[in-house]
Coordinates of C-alpha atoms in Angstrom, one line a residue:
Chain A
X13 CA 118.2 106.4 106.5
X14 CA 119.4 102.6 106.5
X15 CA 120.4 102.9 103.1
X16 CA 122.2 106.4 103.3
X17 CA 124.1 104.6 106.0
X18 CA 125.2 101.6 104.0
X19 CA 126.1 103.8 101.0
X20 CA 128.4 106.2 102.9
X21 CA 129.4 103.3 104.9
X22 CA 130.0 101.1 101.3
X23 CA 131.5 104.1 99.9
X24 CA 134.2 104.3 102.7
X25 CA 135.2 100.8 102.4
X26 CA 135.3 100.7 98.6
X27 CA 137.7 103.4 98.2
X28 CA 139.9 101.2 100.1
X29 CA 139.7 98.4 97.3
X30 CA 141.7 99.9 94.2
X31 CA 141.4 96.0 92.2
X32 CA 139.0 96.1 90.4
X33 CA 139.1 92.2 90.3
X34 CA 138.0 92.0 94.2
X35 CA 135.4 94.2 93.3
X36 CA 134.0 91.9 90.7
X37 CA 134.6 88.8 92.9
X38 CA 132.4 90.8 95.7
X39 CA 129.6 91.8 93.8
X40 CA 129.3 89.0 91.3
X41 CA 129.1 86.4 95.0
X42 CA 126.1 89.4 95.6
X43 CA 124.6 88.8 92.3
X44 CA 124.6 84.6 92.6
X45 CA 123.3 85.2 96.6
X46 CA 120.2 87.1 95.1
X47 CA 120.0 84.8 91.7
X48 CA 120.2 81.6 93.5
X49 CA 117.5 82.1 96.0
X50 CA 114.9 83.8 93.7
X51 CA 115.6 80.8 91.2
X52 CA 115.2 78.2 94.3
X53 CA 112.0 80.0 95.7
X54 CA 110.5 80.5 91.4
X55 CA 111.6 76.7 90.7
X56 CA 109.3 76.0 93.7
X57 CA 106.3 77.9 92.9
X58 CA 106.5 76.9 89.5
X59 CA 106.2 73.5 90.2
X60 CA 104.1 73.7 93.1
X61 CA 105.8 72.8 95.8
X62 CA 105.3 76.6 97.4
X63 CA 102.2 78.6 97.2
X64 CA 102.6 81.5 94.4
X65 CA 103.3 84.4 96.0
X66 CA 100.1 86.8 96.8
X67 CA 101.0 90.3 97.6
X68 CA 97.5 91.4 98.5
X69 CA 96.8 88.2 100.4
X70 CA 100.1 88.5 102.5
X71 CA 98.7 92.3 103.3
X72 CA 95.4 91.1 104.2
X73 CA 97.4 88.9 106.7
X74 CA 99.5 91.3 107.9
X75 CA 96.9 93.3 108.5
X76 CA 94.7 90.9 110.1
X77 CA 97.7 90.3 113.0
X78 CA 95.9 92.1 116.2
X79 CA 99.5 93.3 117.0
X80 CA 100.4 94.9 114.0
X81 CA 98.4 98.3 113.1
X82 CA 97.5 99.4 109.1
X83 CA 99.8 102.4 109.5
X84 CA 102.6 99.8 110.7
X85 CA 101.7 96.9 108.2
X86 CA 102.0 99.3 105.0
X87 CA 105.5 100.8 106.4
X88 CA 106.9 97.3 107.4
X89 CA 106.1 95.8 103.7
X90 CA 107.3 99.1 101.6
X91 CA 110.2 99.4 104.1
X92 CA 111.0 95.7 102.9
X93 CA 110.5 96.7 98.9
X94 CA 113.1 99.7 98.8
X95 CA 115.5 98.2 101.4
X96 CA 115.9 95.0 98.7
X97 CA 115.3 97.1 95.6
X98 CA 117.2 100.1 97.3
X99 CA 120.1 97.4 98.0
X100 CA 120.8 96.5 93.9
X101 CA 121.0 100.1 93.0
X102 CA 123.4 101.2 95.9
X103 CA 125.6 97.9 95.0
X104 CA 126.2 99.4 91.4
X105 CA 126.5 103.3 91.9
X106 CA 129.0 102.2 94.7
X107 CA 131.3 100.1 93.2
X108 CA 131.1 101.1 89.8
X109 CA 131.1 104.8 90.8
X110 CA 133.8 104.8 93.6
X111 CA 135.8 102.9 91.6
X112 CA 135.8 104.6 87.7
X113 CA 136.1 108.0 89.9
X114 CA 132.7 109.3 88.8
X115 CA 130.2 109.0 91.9
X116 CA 128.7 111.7 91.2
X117 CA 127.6 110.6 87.3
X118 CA 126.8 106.9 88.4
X119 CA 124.6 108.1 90.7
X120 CA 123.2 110.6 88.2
X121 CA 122.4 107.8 85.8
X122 CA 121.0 105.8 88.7
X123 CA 118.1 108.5 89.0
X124 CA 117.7 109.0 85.5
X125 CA 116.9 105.2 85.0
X126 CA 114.8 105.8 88.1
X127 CA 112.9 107.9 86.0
X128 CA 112.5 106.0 82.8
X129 CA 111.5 102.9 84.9
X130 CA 108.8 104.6 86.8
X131 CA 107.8 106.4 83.3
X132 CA 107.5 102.8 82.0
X133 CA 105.8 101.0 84.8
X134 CA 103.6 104.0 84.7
X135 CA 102.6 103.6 81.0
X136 CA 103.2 99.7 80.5
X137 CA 101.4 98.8 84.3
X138 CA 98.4 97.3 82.3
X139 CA 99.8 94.8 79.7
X140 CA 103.0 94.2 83.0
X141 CA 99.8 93.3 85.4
X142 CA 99.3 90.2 83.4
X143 CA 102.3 88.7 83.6
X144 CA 102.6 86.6 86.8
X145 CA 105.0 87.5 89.0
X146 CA 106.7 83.8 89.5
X147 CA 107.4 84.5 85.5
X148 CA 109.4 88.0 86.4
X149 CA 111.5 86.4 89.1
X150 CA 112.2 83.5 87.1
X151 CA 113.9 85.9 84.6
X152 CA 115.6 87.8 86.5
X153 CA 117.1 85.5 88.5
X154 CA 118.8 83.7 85.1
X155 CA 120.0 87.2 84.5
X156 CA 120.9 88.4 87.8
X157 CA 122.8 84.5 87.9
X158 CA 124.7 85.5 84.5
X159 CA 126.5 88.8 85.5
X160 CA 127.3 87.0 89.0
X161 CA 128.4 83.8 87.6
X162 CA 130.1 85.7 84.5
X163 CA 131.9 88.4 87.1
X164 CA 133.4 85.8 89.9
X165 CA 135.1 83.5 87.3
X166 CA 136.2 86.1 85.3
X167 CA 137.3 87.8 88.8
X168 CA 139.3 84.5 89.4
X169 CA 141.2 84.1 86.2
X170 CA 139.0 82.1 84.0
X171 CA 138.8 83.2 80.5
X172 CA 135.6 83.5 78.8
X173 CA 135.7 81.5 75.3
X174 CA 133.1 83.3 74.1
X175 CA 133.9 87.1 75.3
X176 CA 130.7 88.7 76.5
X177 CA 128.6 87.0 74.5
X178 CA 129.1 84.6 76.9
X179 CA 126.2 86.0 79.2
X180 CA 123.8 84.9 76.8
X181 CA 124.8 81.3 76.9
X182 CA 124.8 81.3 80.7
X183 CA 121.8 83.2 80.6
X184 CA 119.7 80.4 78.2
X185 CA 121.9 78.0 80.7
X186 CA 120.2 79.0 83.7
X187 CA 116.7 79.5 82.0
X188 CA 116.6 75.9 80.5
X189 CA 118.4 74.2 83.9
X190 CA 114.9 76.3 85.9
X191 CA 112.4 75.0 83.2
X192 CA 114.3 71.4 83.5
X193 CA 113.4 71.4 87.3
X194 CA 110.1 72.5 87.2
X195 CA 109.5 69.2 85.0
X196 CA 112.0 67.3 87.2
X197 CA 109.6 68.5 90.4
X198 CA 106.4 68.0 88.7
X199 CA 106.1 66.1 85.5
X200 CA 102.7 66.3 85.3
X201 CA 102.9 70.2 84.6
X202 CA 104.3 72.0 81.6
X203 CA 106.9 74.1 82.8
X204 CA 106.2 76.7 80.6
X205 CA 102.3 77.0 81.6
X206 CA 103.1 77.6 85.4
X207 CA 106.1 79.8 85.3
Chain B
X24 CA 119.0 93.1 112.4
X25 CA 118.7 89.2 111.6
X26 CA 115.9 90.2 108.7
X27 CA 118.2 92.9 107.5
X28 CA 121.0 90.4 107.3
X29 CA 118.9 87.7 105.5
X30 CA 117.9 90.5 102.8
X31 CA 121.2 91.4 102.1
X32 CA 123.0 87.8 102.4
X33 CA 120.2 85.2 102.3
X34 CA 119.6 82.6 104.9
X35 CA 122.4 79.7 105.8
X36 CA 121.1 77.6 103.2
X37 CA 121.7 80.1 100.0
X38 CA 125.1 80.6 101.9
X39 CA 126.2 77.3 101.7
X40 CA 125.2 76.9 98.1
X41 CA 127.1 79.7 96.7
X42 CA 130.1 79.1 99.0
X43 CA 130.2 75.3 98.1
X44 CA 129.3 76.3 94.0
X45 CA 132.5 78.6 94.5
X46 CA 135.1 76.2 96.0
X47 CA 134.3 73.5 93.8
X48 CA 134.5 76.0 90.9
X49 CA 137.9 76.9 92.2
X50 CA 139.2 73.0 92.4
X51 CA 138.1 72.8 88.3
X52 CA 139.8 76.1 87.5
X53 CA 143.4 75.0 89.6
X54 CA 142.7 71.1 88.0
X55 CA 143.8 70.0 84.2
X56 CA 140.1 70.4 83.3
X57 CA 140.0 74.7 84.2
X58 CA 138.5 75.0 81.0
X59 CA 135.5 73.4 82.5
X60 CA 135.0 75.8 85.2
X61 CA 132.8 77.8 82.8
X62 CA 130.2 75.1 83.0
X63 CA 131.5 74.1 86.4
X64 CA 130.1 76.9 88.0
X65 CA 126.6 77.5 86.5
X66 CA 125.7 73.7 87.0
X67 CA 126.8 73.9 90.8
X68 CA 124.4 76.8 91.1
X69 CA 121.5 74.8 89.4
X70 CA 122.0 72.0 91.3
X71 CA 122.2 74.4 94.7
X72 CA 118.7 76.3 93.4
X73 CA 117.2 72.3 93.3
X74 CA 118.0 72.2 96.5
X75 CA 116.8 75.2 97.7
X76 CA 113.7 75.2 96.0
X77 CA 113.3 71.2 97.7
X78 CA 114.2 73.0 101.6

């Protein structure tokens, strides 16, 4: 329901914006807001200065608050799941769609990558269980960083030397500045064992 | 409605990073060093995630 709201409400707004420029500028300041923060919060746990995040620990505590009931404690943690993961896909089949003129195929991509994700979390869940978590977000913070850095100066004018190859750099950029701080944080740890 | 807001936005903190990463990005890009502002940007951003992951 939230999310149909925000798309039809997104959907209105973006027909309004016919530069395509703005649009980058908008979502690429999205991209760094989510980038920045998981980098912050992966830079932390991976050099110990936050407890690694613990999914079935933070249920257990939800659980355990008298106020709170099972029922209520399962639909208040996958509420916040699909309202953040919900949030990236609705931010590209909007503005991408709305604006090329093709809602209705951006949004038809949208579900068919839905399916071949869920085919290949369903098939790959085993060997993808052993990689930690802090290691996932690290990674896709440098990307998400990339295309948000890449799109706002690129929005403003700037001309990228090196074309789109460009988001490789940043990305190796980012990657190497998160490892640098995890050592910077805590020497005494290898960055590469904790991330 | 605050929650919902710090989902889609992030708290003050990540806020002022990005908004003080831009600005500075766009005093490099209107200065005689704009061909900096490729670097500009992405070291503003690691310097902001230090900070975020310190707070």
């Amino acid at each position: 329901m939230v999310l149909a709201t925000l798309t039809a409400g997104a959907s209105f707004l973006l027909t309004r914006i016919h530069d395509l420029v703005i649009l980058q500028f908008i979502i690429g300041v999205f991209l760094t807001l989510f980038g920045v923060r998981w980098l912050g919060k992966a830079v932390a746990r991976g050099a110990g200065l936050k407890k690694l995040h613990d999914e079935t620990a933070e249920f257990a505590a939800l659980q355990a608050r008298a106020d709170i009931h099972d029922v209520r404690a399962a639909w208040l943690i996958a509420f916040n799941g699909m309202l953040l993961e919900g949030l990236e896909v609705w931010l590209i089949v909007v503005t991408l769609g709305v604006q090329t003129g093709h809602l209705t195929s951006a949004a038809g991509a949208a579900l068919a990558a839905l399916a071949v994700v869920a085919g290949a979390g369903f098939s790959l869940r085993r060997p993808l269980s052993k990689v930690p978590e802090n290691s996932i977000k690290f990674t896709v913070s440098a990307a998400l960083l990339s295309f948000g850095t890449y799109w706002i100066l690129e929005a403003l004018g700037y001309h990228w030397p090196l074309g789109d190859a460009a988001l490789l750099a940043l990305f190796g950029l980012y990657v190497m500045g998160g490892l640098g701080l995890i050592r910077l944080y805590n020497p005494r740890q290898a960055a590469m064992k904790v991330i | 409605m605050q929650g919902f807001f710090k989902t889609l936005f992030g708290d003050k903190r990540t806020l002022a990073v990005a908004g003080l990463s831009i600005l500075v990005t766009l005093g490099v890009l209107h200065s005689p060093a704009a061909s900096m502002a490729g670097l500009a940007l992405p070291l503003c951003l690691v310097a902001g995630a230090a900070y975020l992951a310190k707070h």
